[in-house]
Amino acid sequence: MTAELVRGQNHPLPQARLEIRVSAGKPVVAGATLGDEQGTVRGTEWVAHPGSPNLPGLEVSKQAAADHRLAVDLEALPETVHRVNVLLALPLGAGGPTRFGAVAAPFVSVTGLDGSEVANYTVTGLDSESAVVALELYRRQGIWKVRAVGQGYAGGLAEMLGDQGLPQARELAAAIQDAVSSGMARSVAAPPPRSEDGDRSRRTTSHATNGGRDAQTHVVPPTPTPTAPGPDSGARQAAPGGPVDYAHPRRQSTAPASPPPTAPPAPPGQYPQPVAGDATGWSMEERLYNQVWGMFEDLARTVAAYRSAVDFAESRMEQELDKALSDPRSRIGAAGDTARANARAKHDQLVGQARDVLERDLAQLVAETGVVEPALPPAFASWDNPAWHGYRVPMEIPMALRVGDLHLPERPDLRIPMLVRLPLERGLWIDSGRSGSEAALMMESDQLRRAAMETAAAHAARLLAVYPAGEFTVHVIDPAGTGVPALAPLTESGVLDAPPAAGAQGVAAVLAKLTQRVELVQMAVRGGVVDSLPPDLDTAEQLLIVNDFPHGFDDRAVTQLRYLADEGPSVGVHLMMVADREDASAYGPVLDPLWRSLLRVTPVPDDHLIDSWVGHTWTYEPLLPPPGSQVVRQVLAQVAAARRQLPR
C-alpha cells in the first residue's frame, strides 16, 4: 500500500533500486545531493545535476522538464554517503515562473523498478521559494528510509546548496542554471493529469451522537486530525469535466498518486478556488473526511455569525428607538418619523452587510461541495455518485460511512455529508413514527413504516459494500414479514447468510445466537484467551436489523435487545432498529436506555439534530438511491459474488 507522506513523515524503503518520479506541471530542474552522517555535501562531486547527471548509484535528468525520473541504487552509493536529498528548482531566465507559489504544488513519488509506488509526497506550503528539498533518503542503523522534507529556499539553488555545507554553492548554482538554459528548448510539457483510483481506507467520531434524552440527537464537532478549515477552506479544480486537482499551494496536505494540474492563483481579496482533499491527513480518504468536517464547521460558523449579527441589529434598533422616543414630545411628528427611519436604515444596513458575508461564505462552500462530492470514495459518497458505478469490493475497512446529509434553512440546497466512524460505535434507530416533521405528517403510517424499512435496507447494503468480503454479516428479524418488499435487494442478492427470522421462534433463535456470541467474545477478551473461541464462531462484524419492534417480542427478547445495544458494539455486534417509539410506550421508562444508546435517523427529512456547539437545529436528509436506480442491486451482486469465492 502506498504511503502518502506529510511533511516530516518517513517511511521505510523495501528495496535498493528505486525510481523517484517528479511531476510539476511546469519545467523544473531536478537534482540530488549526497550527504554524510551530518548531512554535509563534501564537494561538487557529490551533486548530481543537469550538467553532471551521473554519480555512483544516482542518475538525474539532463534538462529542465515538467516530469522527471531519477534512478537510485542505494547499494551502489559510496559507503560514506548516508543521505540523498532530492532537489527541485525553477529555471532562471526562461520567462517562466520565478516562485513555487505561482505554480501547482510539485508531486514526488518513490517507486520500484516495476512502477509499484512505495511512497508519495506533494510539496505544499511554498510561496516565494524558487528551490526546495523535496525528499530525503537516509540511512539509519543500516536501514534506508524516505522522509518528506518540503524545505524551500527563497534564495534559490545557491542558498539551498550553501545550507547543505557546500563551499562552492554559488558557483555551482550558476553552473547548473547555465546547463539548464542550454537545454530548455528540449523541455517536455506535462502530460494530462491522471485520476486516482483504488480505495484507501483506515479506521478513524461520527457527525452525530445521541445526546438527547428523548428524540433529539446532538451533533457534536469531533477533534479532526488536522486543524479545522477556516473561512478560506476553499479549493481548486481543473477545467470543467476534467479530473480533480488534489493540490493546493497554501495547505500542508498530502495528495493522491496523481500529479496536480495547474490552477490560477486566487485574485486579491477572494477565496482560492476549491480543491478536493484540502486538509491534512495520512491518506486521501482521511483528508476528505477532515475536509467534510471542515465544511460542516464552516457552515455552522458562518450561519452562527449571520444569526448573531441579525440579533445584534434587532437589539440595536430597539435600543435606538427606545432612546429616541423616550421623550413624549418626539414620539409624534417629523422627529419621531426621522428617528424610526434612521433606526430602520441602520438595522437594514447591518443585516445587509451580514447577509453579504453569509452569501459569500455560502457560495464558497457550494463551490467546495461541487468538487468534493465527485472525489468522495464510495463509503462517503451518495448513491448517485459515479464512484458506485466503478465499485469494487474493498480490501480494507474505511474510516467512516455516510448515513445521510445535513443542511440549515439559510441554504437548504447546501448539503453536508453526515459521516459516522467505522466500526460503528453505536447502533441506529430508524424512526418509523410521525416525528413531527412536515414530511412525516403528510405520509400515512404504513407508507412511513415502509420508507423506514427501505432506509434500513439501504444502510445495510452500504455497510456490506464498504466492508471487505466476509467481514460484515447482516441478520434480520421481521416477525410479521412486513419488511419483505423493502428487504428484496438483500434477500435476492444472496448477501444474507439466512432468511429474515419470522415468528416468535425465529426472533428467539436469532437473539439467543447473538447474545451468546457477545458473551463468549467478552469472556475471551477479558480472560486473554481469544484464540480459544469456537472455530465455528463468525468473527465478522454483526448487524441485526429489527423490524416492527416491539411486535413479536416478549419480555426476554426485549431484555436481550437492551443487552445487545449496551454490550454489543464493543465486540462487533450492532443494532439497527426500525421502530416507532409510541408503539413501545407500554414499556414505559424501561426502554429509555435503549433509545438513548442508538443514533436516531429518519426515513424522511427531519430537523431533530441539535448542534451543541453553536446551537443550530440541523435538518437530516436520509441517504436513498435514486428512484428506479439499480445501483444497490448491482453493488450487492458484487458483494455476494465476492462472498461466494471465500473459502468455507
XYZ file of C-alpha atoms in Angstrom:
648
model
C 0.000 0.000 0.000
C 1.354 3.408 -0.947
C 2.383 5.696 1.917
C 1.075 9.217 1.330
C 3.547 11.293 3.290
C 3.079 14.601 5.032
C 5.926 16.964 5.855
C 8.353 15.348 8.307
C 6.923 11.839 7.968
C 9.182 8.941 6.994
C 8.646 5.506 5.515
C 10.990 2.505 5.135
C 12.259 1.640 1.678
C 11.703 -2.033 0.803
C 14.362 -2.263 -1.916
C 17.633 -0.711 -3.002
C 16.916 0.085 -6.651
C 14.309 2.800 -6.953
C 12.911 5.472 -9.196
C 11.962 8.922 -7.985
C 9.304 10.468 -10.194
C 8.578 14.186 -10.224
C 5.561 15.932 -11.750
C 5.453 19.702 -11.500
C 3.179 20.960 -14.266
C 5.880 23.431 -15.371
C 9.528 22.806 -16.293
C 11.698 22.455 -13.195
C 15.282 21.431 -12.521
C 15.618 18.116 -10.695
C 18.822 17.094 -8.987
C 20.199 15.336 -5.938
C 22.936 15.792 -3.398
C 24.816 13.170 -1.406
C 25.432 13.843 2.266
C 27.480 12.289 5.033
C 26.192 11.384 8.507
C 25.828 15.078 9.358
C 24.089 15.803 6.062
C 27.048 17.774 4.714
C 27.765 17.807 0.981
C 31.546 17.477 0.801
C 32.063 18.883 -2.668
C 30.634 19.491 -6.098
C 31.342 15.877 -6.980
C 28.554 14.936 -4.550
C 25.913 16.863 -6.505
C 24.016 15.314 -9.428
C 22.530 17.961 -11.719
C 21.810 18.536 -15.445
C 25.435 19.470 -16.117
C 26.721 16.355 -14.329
C 23.821 13.900 -14.209
C 25.613 10.696 -13.202
C 27.084 9.744 -9.833
C 27.719 6.283 -8.388
C 24.258 4.895 -7.606
C 22.462 8.014 -8.858
C 21.279 9.432 -12.165
C 19.199 12.566 -12.765
C 17.683 14.309 -15.767
C 19.895 16.301 -18.140
C 17.457 19.161 -18.639
C 14.594 21.059 -17.055
C 11.271 19.352 -17.630
C 7.764 19.145 -16.266
C 8.282 15.461 -15.427
C 11.407 13.669 -14.259
C 12.554 10.178 -13.385
C 15.605 9.890 -11.153
C 17.282 6.493 -10.815
C 18.727 5.491 -7.430
C 20.679 2.378 -6.440
C 21.236 2.607 -2.705
C 23.661 -0.312 -2.670
C 25.890 1.391 -5.259
C 26.299 4.602 -3.264
C 29.673 5.253 -1.609
C 29.958 3.911 1.936
C 30.403 7.422 3.318
C 27.029 8.518 1.947
C 24.199 8.417 4.467
C 21.731 10.844 2.846
C 20.389 11.580 -0.615
C 18.460 14.839 -0.952
C 16.135 15.246 -3.946
C 16.186 18.876 -5.084
C 13.816 20.862 -7.267
C 14.450 24.363 -8.592
C 12.832 26.736 -11.053
C 14.997 27.555 -14.075
C 16.052 31.197 -14.274
C 15.923 33.446 -17.316
C 13.455 31.256 -19.185
C 10.483 33.584 -18.928
C 8.687 31.134 -16.648
C 7.542 31.433 -13.033
C 10.113 32.579 -10.505
C 8.498 31.184 -7.346
C 6.826 27.904 -6.492
C 3.805 29.734 -5.069
C 2.815 30.622 -8.642
C 2.713 27.008 -9.883
C 0.958 23.823 -8.879
C 2.457 22.002 -5.913
C 5.137 19.550 -7.162
C 4.283 15.880 -6.743
C 7.097 13.433 -5.944
C 6.791 9.658 -5.698
C 9.201 6.843 -4.904
C 8.580 3.678 -6.936
C 10.140 0.303 -7.577
C 11.573 -0.515 -10.957
C 8.290 -2.226 -11.814
C 6.410 1.024 -11.250
C 4.833 -0.022 -7.934
C 4.601 3.050 -5.754
C 6.227 2.967 -2.315
C 5.525 6.498 -1.099
C 4.498 9.870 -2.450
C 4.511 13.461 -1.290
C 3.009 16.693 -2.585
C 5.260 19.629 -1.743
C 2.747 22.156 -0.450
C 3.057 25.375 1.527
C 5.538 27.052 -0.835
C 5.269 30.715 -1.814
C 8.320 32.862 -2.609
C 10.746 29.924 -2.729
C 12.445 29.093 -6.029
C 14.231 25.939 -4.805
C 13.138 23.168 -2.474
C 14.429 19.969 -0.909
C 11.504 17.667 -1.671
C 12.603 14.296 -0.275
C 15.441 12.863 1.724
C 16.585 9.253 1.504
C 18.599 8.488 4.613
C 20.301 5.503 6.230
C 19.981 4.829 9.917
C 21.274 1.663 11.584
C 21.675 0.069 8.182
C 18.066 0.717 7.099
C 17.180 3.157 4.335
C 14.084 5.317 4.694
C 12.460 8.193 2.818
C 11.375 11.386 4.556
C 9.122 14.138 3.202
C 11.050 17.395 3.705
C 9.468 20.223 1.704
C 12.076 22.799 2.812
C 12.022 25.766 0.441
C 14.599 28.486 -0.195
C 13.756 31.954 -1.465
C 17.444 32.389 -2.350
C 17.270 29.558 -4.862
C 19.839 26.888 -5.564
C 22.725 28.872 -4.105
C 21.067 29.235 -0.713
C 19.926 25.613 -0.712
C 23.361 24.191 -1.571
C 25.019 26.511 0.910
C 22.645 25.300 3.622
C 23.949 21.784 2.990
C 27.522 22.880 3.658
C 28.813 23.099 0.086
C 31.594 25.756 -0.035
C 31.214 26.397 -3.792
C 27.421 26.777 -3.598
C 27.093 29.989 -5.642
C 29.466 28.869 -8.373
C 27.773 25.505 -8.740
C 24.285 27.077 -8.740
C 25.330 29.350 -11.606
C 26.809 26.391 -13.497
C 23.593 24.405 -13.063
C 21.471 27.274 -14.386
C 23.805 27.669 -17.369
C 23.475 23.969 -18.165
C 19.709 24.224 -17.845
C 19.478 27.249 -20.118
C 21.149 25.357 -22.947
C 18.622 22.549 -22.704
C 15.401 24.455 -22.078
C 14.304 24.066 -25.679
C 14.105 20.341 -25.098
C 11.860 20.594 -22.023
C 8.814 18.381 -22.231
C 5.330 19.525 -21.323
C 3.350 17.977 -18.518
C 1.198 15.019 -19.511
C -2.562 15.113 -18.846
C -3.203 14.694 -15.113
C -4.116 11.240 -14.008
C -7.033 10.496 -11.741
C -6.743 8.445 -8.614
C -8.213 5.026 -8.406
C -8.266 2.383 -5.758
C -9.633 2.517 -2.246
C -7.637 3.808 0.646
C -9.211 3.035 3.923
C -8.462 3.336 7.524
C -10.400 3.244 10.686
C -10.775 6.561 12.430
C -16.273 10.341 15.673
C -19.345 10.487 13.969
C -21.119 13.574 12.733
C -23.878 12.926 15.205
C -24.106 11.452 18.642
C -27.293 10.930 20.537
C -27.040 13.241 23.496
C -30.717 13.877 23.989
C -32.854 12.012 26.462
C -35.731 11.807 24.049
C -35.986 12.096 20.288
C -33.353 14.735 19.667
C -29.849 13.939 18.549
C -26.972 16.299 19.255
C -24.371 16.937 16.606
C -21.043 17.323 18.347
C -17.957 18.522 16.471
C -15.121 15.986 16.777
C -11.440 16.638 17.081
C -10.345 16.084 13.497
C -6.837 15.040 12.661
C -5.865 18.495 11.329
C -6.933 21.920 12.435
C -10.456 22.505 11.139
C -10.540 24.530 7.941
C -11.243 28.190 8.412
C -13.123 30.528 6.158
C -10.509 30.029 3.466
C -11.248 26.326 3.243
C -11.631 26.662 -0.476
C -10.361 24.509 -3.234
C -9.181 24.322 -6.816
C -10.345 22.212 -9.684
C -9.171 21.529 -13.182
C -11.157 22.556 -16.238
C -14.850 21.581 -16.140
C -15.220 17.883 -16.803
C -11.544 17.228 -16.103
C -10.020 15.324 -13.190
C -9.985 16.829 -9.722
C -6.913 18.796 -8.611
C -5.838 17.460 -5.237
C -3.156 20.068 -4.562
C -3.245 23.490 -3.017
C -0.175 25.704 -2.633
C -1.280 27.139 0.705
C -2.271 23.932 2.508
C 0.135 21.469 4.056
C -1.595 18.335 2.875
C -0.621 15.187 1.088
C -2.095 14.166 -2.242
C -3.008 11.009 -4.133
C -0.836 9.306 -6.668
C -1.813 11.824 -9.307
C 0.133 14.919 -10.386
C -1.934 18.032 -9.737
C -2.767 20.270 -12.711
C -2.043 23.943 -12.644
C -4.733 26.270 -11.290
C -4.662 30.065 -11.350
C -3.991 31.835 -8.047
C -6.914 33.472 -6.296
C -7.396 37.198 -7.014
C -6.646 39.501 -4.067
C -9.463 39.599 -1.536
C -11.141 36.480 -2.889
C -11.248 32.881 -1.755
C -8.963 30.413 -3.522
C -10.661 28.073 -5.922
C -11.932 24.866 -4.280
C -9.940 21.640 -4.298
C -10.848 18.185 -3.042
C -8.672 16.803 -0.262
C -7.816 20.288 1.016
C -6.985 19.151 4.555
C -4.153 17.376 6.272
C -4.237 13.627 6.759
C -2.308 10.427 6.236
C -4.314 9.402 3.194
C -6.669 10.961 0.690
C -9.573 9.278 2.478
C -8.602 10.908 5.767
C -8.090 14.280 4.106
C -11.541 14.100 2.526
C -13.035 13.058 5.864
C -11.413 16.014 7.590
C -12.391 18.347 4.764
C -16.040 17.314 5.110
C -15.799 18.069 8.814
C -14.237 21.413 7.976
C -17.145 22.198 5.654
C -19.598 21.257 8.404
C -17.840 23.545 10.873
C -17.524 26.368 8.335
C -21.244 26.240 7.585
C -22.122 26.147 11.273
C -19.766 29.033 11.992
C -20.856 31.332 9.180
C -24.571 30.787 9.871
C -23.993 31.382 13.581
C -22.191 34.632 12.759
C -25.048 35.735 10.496
C -27.733 34.960 13.051
C -25.748 36.753 15.746
C -25.377 39.802 13.502
C -29.120 39.865 12.810
C -29.873 39.589 16.534
C -27.471 42.436 17.220
C -29.107 44.597 14.547
C -32.536 43.942 16.023
C -31.343 44.724 19.526
C -29.570 47.893 18.426
C -32.627 49.130 16.551
C -34.815 48.592 19.597
C -32.340 50.432 21.812
C -32.119 53.371 19.418
C -35.891 53.596 19.133
C -36.310 53.447 22.897
C -33.740 56.195 23.333
C -35.092 58.431 20.570
C -38.706 58.060 21.594
C -38.249 58.158 25.337
C -39.236 61.849 25.235
C -43.017 62.072 24.693
C -42.513 65.246 22.636
C -40.587 63.311 19.950
C -42.965 60.373 19.637
C -45.127 62.090 17.073
C -44.386 64.374 14.228
C -41.392 64.636 11.953
C -38.799 63.976 14.683
C -40.326 60.638 15.563
C -40.610 59.594 11.955
C -36.993 60.538 11.334
C -35.804 58.566 14.380
C -37.688 55.485 13.254
C -36.380 55.796 9.709
C -32.776 56.204 10.889
C -33.026 53.218 13.228
C -34.546 51.070 10.494
C -31.903 52.202 7.980
C -29.063 51.242 10.356
C -30.741 47.923 11.007
C -31.125 47.197 7.309
C -27.517 48.206 6.668
C -26.185 45.852 9.350
C -28.361 42.988 8.203
C -27.409 43.633 4.582
C -23.716 43.557 5.412
C -24.152 40.320 7.363
C -26.141 38.822 4.515
C -23.435 39.729 2.006
C -20.819 37.963 4.120
C -23.106 34.962 4.543
C -23.771 34.723 0.806
C -20.045 34.962 0.082
C -19.241 32.163 2.510
C -22.130 30.015 1.326
C -21.086 30.452 -2.302
C -17.596 29.253 -1.393
C -18.990 26.216 0.416
C -21.251 25.410 -2.521
C -18.242 25.554 -4.827
C -16.239 23.369 -2.458
C -19.062 20.843 -2.279
C -19.094 20.768 -6.063
C -15.518 19.485 -6.214
C -15.534 17.375 -3.046
C -18.625 15.295 -3.859
C -17.227 13.787 -7.108
C -13.957 12.924 -5.336
C -15.524 11.041 -2.408
C -14.859 7.300 -2.118
C -17.914 5.002 -2.107
C -18.118 4.901 1.702
C -18.512 8.706 1.747
C -20.461 9.063 -1.498
C -24.187 9.334 -2.134
C -25.871 6.586 -4.125
C -25.988 8.742 -7.263
C -22.240 9.368 -7.182
C -20.343 7.865 -10.155
C -17.998 6.236 -7.639
C -20.566 3.467 -7.232
C -20.544 2.676 -10.957
C -16.872 1.745 -10.678
C -17.390 -0.074 -7.378
C -15.131 -2.939 -6.401
C -15.296 -4.886 -3.154
C -12.722 -3.207 -0.876
C -9.784 -4.919 0.773
C -9.849 -2.793 3.926
C -12.419 -1.182 6.180
C -12.910 2.557 5.541
C -12.634 5.044 8.362
C -16.221 6.310 8.133
C -19.600 5.782 6.480
C -22.072 8.296 5.102
C -25.535 7.834 6.614
C -27.257 10.970 5.334
C -26.909 14.672 4.674
C -27.258 17.758 6.862
C -28.386 21.261 5.943
C -29.550 24.532 7.505
C -32.544 26.690 6.480
C -30.308 29.530 5.273
C -29.240 27.359 2.309
C -31.274 24.119 2.078
C -29.556 23.041 -1.137
C -26.126 23.059 0.538
C -25.856 19.515 1.868
C -23.008 18.370 4.096
C -22.385 14.592 4.253
C -23.136 13.110 7.667
C -20.328 10.662 8.390
C -20.147 8.139 11.230
C -16.963 6.367 12.184
C -16.363 2.710 11.493
C -16.569 0.293 13.109
C -19.890 1.580 14.405
C -19.659 2.875 17.933
C -23.438 2.669 18.421
C -26.437 1.260 16.644
C -29.016 3.066 14.534
C -32.662 3.740 15.277
C -34.675 4.449 12.136
C -37.753 6.180 13.479
C -40.851 4.930 11.661
C -43.190 7.158 13.653
C -44.598 10.560 12.901
C -41.811 12.606 14.381
C -43.485 15.963 13.813
C -41.681 16.854 10.608
C -43.817 18.125 7.755
C -42.752 15.273 5.501
C -43.693 12.633 8.085
C -47.065 14.202 8.862
C -48.004 14.128 5.197
C -47.481 10.347 4.954
C -49.723 7.515 6.055
C -48.422 5.286 8.844
C -47.978 2.255 6.581
C -46.197 4.353 3.993
C -43.853 5.758 6.630
C -43.073 2.293 8.010
C -42.283 1.037 4.515
C -39.984 4.015 3.909
C -38.220 3.327 7.210
C -37.566 -0.281 6.224
C -36.290 0.790 2.804
C -33.920 3.175 4.579
C -32.689 0.349 6.803
C -32.073 -1.874 3.782
C -30.117 0.916 2.062
C -27.945 1.424 5.159
C -27.320 -2.314 5.450
C -26.394 -2.518 1.768
C -23.938 0.331 2.204
C -22.322 -1.346 5.214
C -21.975 -4.621 3.333
C -20.473 -2.776 0.370
C -17.765 -0.883 2.267
C -16.505 -3.842 4.293
C -14.193 -6.467 2.788
C -15.940 -9.653 1.713
C -16.843 -11.831 4.681
C -16.086 -9.201 7.306
C -19.655 -7.987 7.810
C -22.723 -10.148 8.436
C -26.336 -8.987 8.458
C -29.176 -10.670 10.345
C -32.816 -9.624 10.014
C -35.733 -10.033 12.393
C -39.056 -9.408 10.679
C -41.684 -11.061 12.944
C -44.724 -10.429 10.738
C -42.963 -10.362 7.368
C -43.989 -6.755 6.654
C -40.492 -5.838 5.526
C -40.256 -8.376 2.696
C -40.586 -5.853 -0.193
C -38.019 -3.471 1.270
C -35.610 -6.328 2.023
C -35.760 -7.695 -1.525
C -32.342 -6.299 -2.612
C -30.708 -8.069 0.351
C -32.566 -11.367 0.118
C -32.479 -11.722 -3.662
C -28.775 -10.906 -3.995
C -27.727 -13.621 -1.552
C -25.751 -11.412 0.830
C -27.701 -12.698 3.842
C -26.486 -15.903 5.469
C -30.044 -16.775 6.472
C -33.510 -15.558 5.505
C -35.187 -12.973 7.765
C -36.367 -14.522 11.019
C -40.140 -14.542 11.445
C -42.421 -15.520 14.283
C -41.634 -15.841 17.969
C -39.308 -18.819 17.481
C -37.277 -17.072 14.799
C -36.918 -13.968 16.958
C -35.781 -16.022 19.953
C -33.255 -18.030 17.921
C -31.509 -15.008 16.399
C -31.378 -13.087 19.675
C -30.048 -16.117 21.544
C -27.316 -16.657 18.943
C -26.101 -13.063 19.021
C -26.343 -12.808 22.805
C -24.231 -15.932 23.138
C -21.685 -14.510 20.723
C -21.358 -11.293 22.735
C -20.931 -13.240 25.975
C -18.319 -15.600 24.517
C -16.227 -12.853 22.966
C -16.390 -10.717 26.096
C -15.212 -13.602 28.278
C -12.425 -14.452 25.837
C -11.214 -10.856 25.682
C -11.321 -10.363 29.439
C -9.544 -13.661 30.025
C -6.965 -13.096 27.313
C -7.892 -16.346 25.565
C -9.243 -15.069 22.256
C -7.551 -17.984 20.481
C -9.811 -20.356 22.401
C -13.031 -19.165 20.776
C -15.017 -21.887 18.997
C -13.771 -22.376 15.418
C -17.293 -22.017 14.018
C -17.774 -18.590 15.605
C -18.357 -15.892 12.982
C -15.692 -13.281 13.701
C -17.137 -10.734 11.265
C -18.888 -7.579 12.421
C -22.565 -8.358 13.013
C -25.580 -6.178 12.250
C -29.067 -7.076 13.453
C -31.946 -5.330 11.689
C -35.091 -5.392 13.823
C -38.359 -4.503 12.104
C -41.711 -3.634 13.718
C -40.422 -3.559 17.275
C -41.952 -4.369 19.783
C -44.463 -6.558 17.884
C -43.494 -10.201 18.315
C -41.111 -9.538 21.236
C -41.663 -10.872 24.741
C -40.004 -9.559 27.882
C -36.996 -11.858 27.471
C -36.456 -10.674 23.891
C -36.669 -7.039 24.991
C -34.063 -7.687 27.693
C -31.764 -9.323 25.132
C -32.140 -6.361 22.793
C -31.146 -3.969 25.560
C -28.149 -6.175 26.314
C -27.054 -6.207 22.672
C -27.441 -2.427 22.423
C -25.303 -1.876 25.528
C -22.653 -4.578 25.207
C -22.687 -5.482 21.531
C -20.761 -2.610 19.895
C -17.611 -3.295 21.930
C -17.387 -6.806 20.443
C -18.704 -6.072 16.964
C -22.470 -6.625 17.293
C -24.675 -3.702 16.275
C -28.404 -2.982 16.215
C -30.481 -1.275 13.575
C -33.950 -0.746 15.000
C -36.856 0.142 12.722
C -39.472 1.242 15.227
C -41.975 3.836 16.340
C -41.312 4.760 19.932
C -45.001 5.289 20.546
C -45.632 1.613 19.793
C -43.360 0.673 22.692
C -44.826 3.206 25.123
C -46.366 0.378 27.174
C -42.869 -0.487 28.444
C -42.546 2.992 29.928
C -39.092 4.161 31.020
C -37.694 0.630 30.785
C -36.720 1.216 27.158
C -35.356 4.738 27.604
C -31.755 3.453 27.816
C -32.303 1.540 24.565
C -33.424 4.620 22.621
C -30.644 6.759 24.097
C -27.996 4.220 23.106
C -28.946 4.406 19.407
C -28.331 7.128 16.848
C -31.752 8.277 15.655
C -32.234 8.853 11.940
C -35.422 9.192 9.936
C -36.724 7.939 6.581
C -37.821 11.473 5.644
C -36.246 14.908 6.156
C -36.418 15.880 9.817
C -34.831 18.659 11.909
C -34.140 16.609 15.034
C -30.354 17.041 15.085
C -29.202 19.587 17.662
C -25.752 21.127 17.334
C -24.485 21.642 20.860
C -21.513 23.588 19.507
C -23.399 26.650 18.231
C -27.000 25.668 18.979
C -28.196 25.056 15.416
C -31.014 22.702 14.558
C -29.851 20.733 11.532
C -32.168 19.036 9.081
C -31.282 15.422 8.382
C -31.849 14.022 4.889
C -31.847 10.220 4.516
C -29.481 8.656 2.020
C -31.520 6.687 -0.514
C -30.811 5.524 -4.077
C -32.465 7.495 -6.886
C -35.945 6.223 -7.868
C -35.677 3.373 -10.326
C -31.918 3.026 -9.857
C -30.394 -0.452 -9.829
C -27.157 0.679 -8.207
C -27.884 -1.047 -4.869
C -28.644 -4.367 -6.535
C -25.546 -4.087 -8.730
C -23.325 -3.377 -5.759
C -24.844 -6.194 -3.702
C -24.351 -8.588 -6.618
C -20.610 -7.895 -6.482
C -20.592 -8.332 -2.693
C -22.400 -11.669 -2.984
C -20.006 -12.856 -5.697
C -17.014 -11.965 -3.547
C -18.526 -13.783 -0.558
C -19.066 -16.937 -2.625
C -15.385 -17.003 -3.514
C -14.331 -17.091 0.134
C -13.092 -20.453 1.466
C -15.664 -22.233 3.573
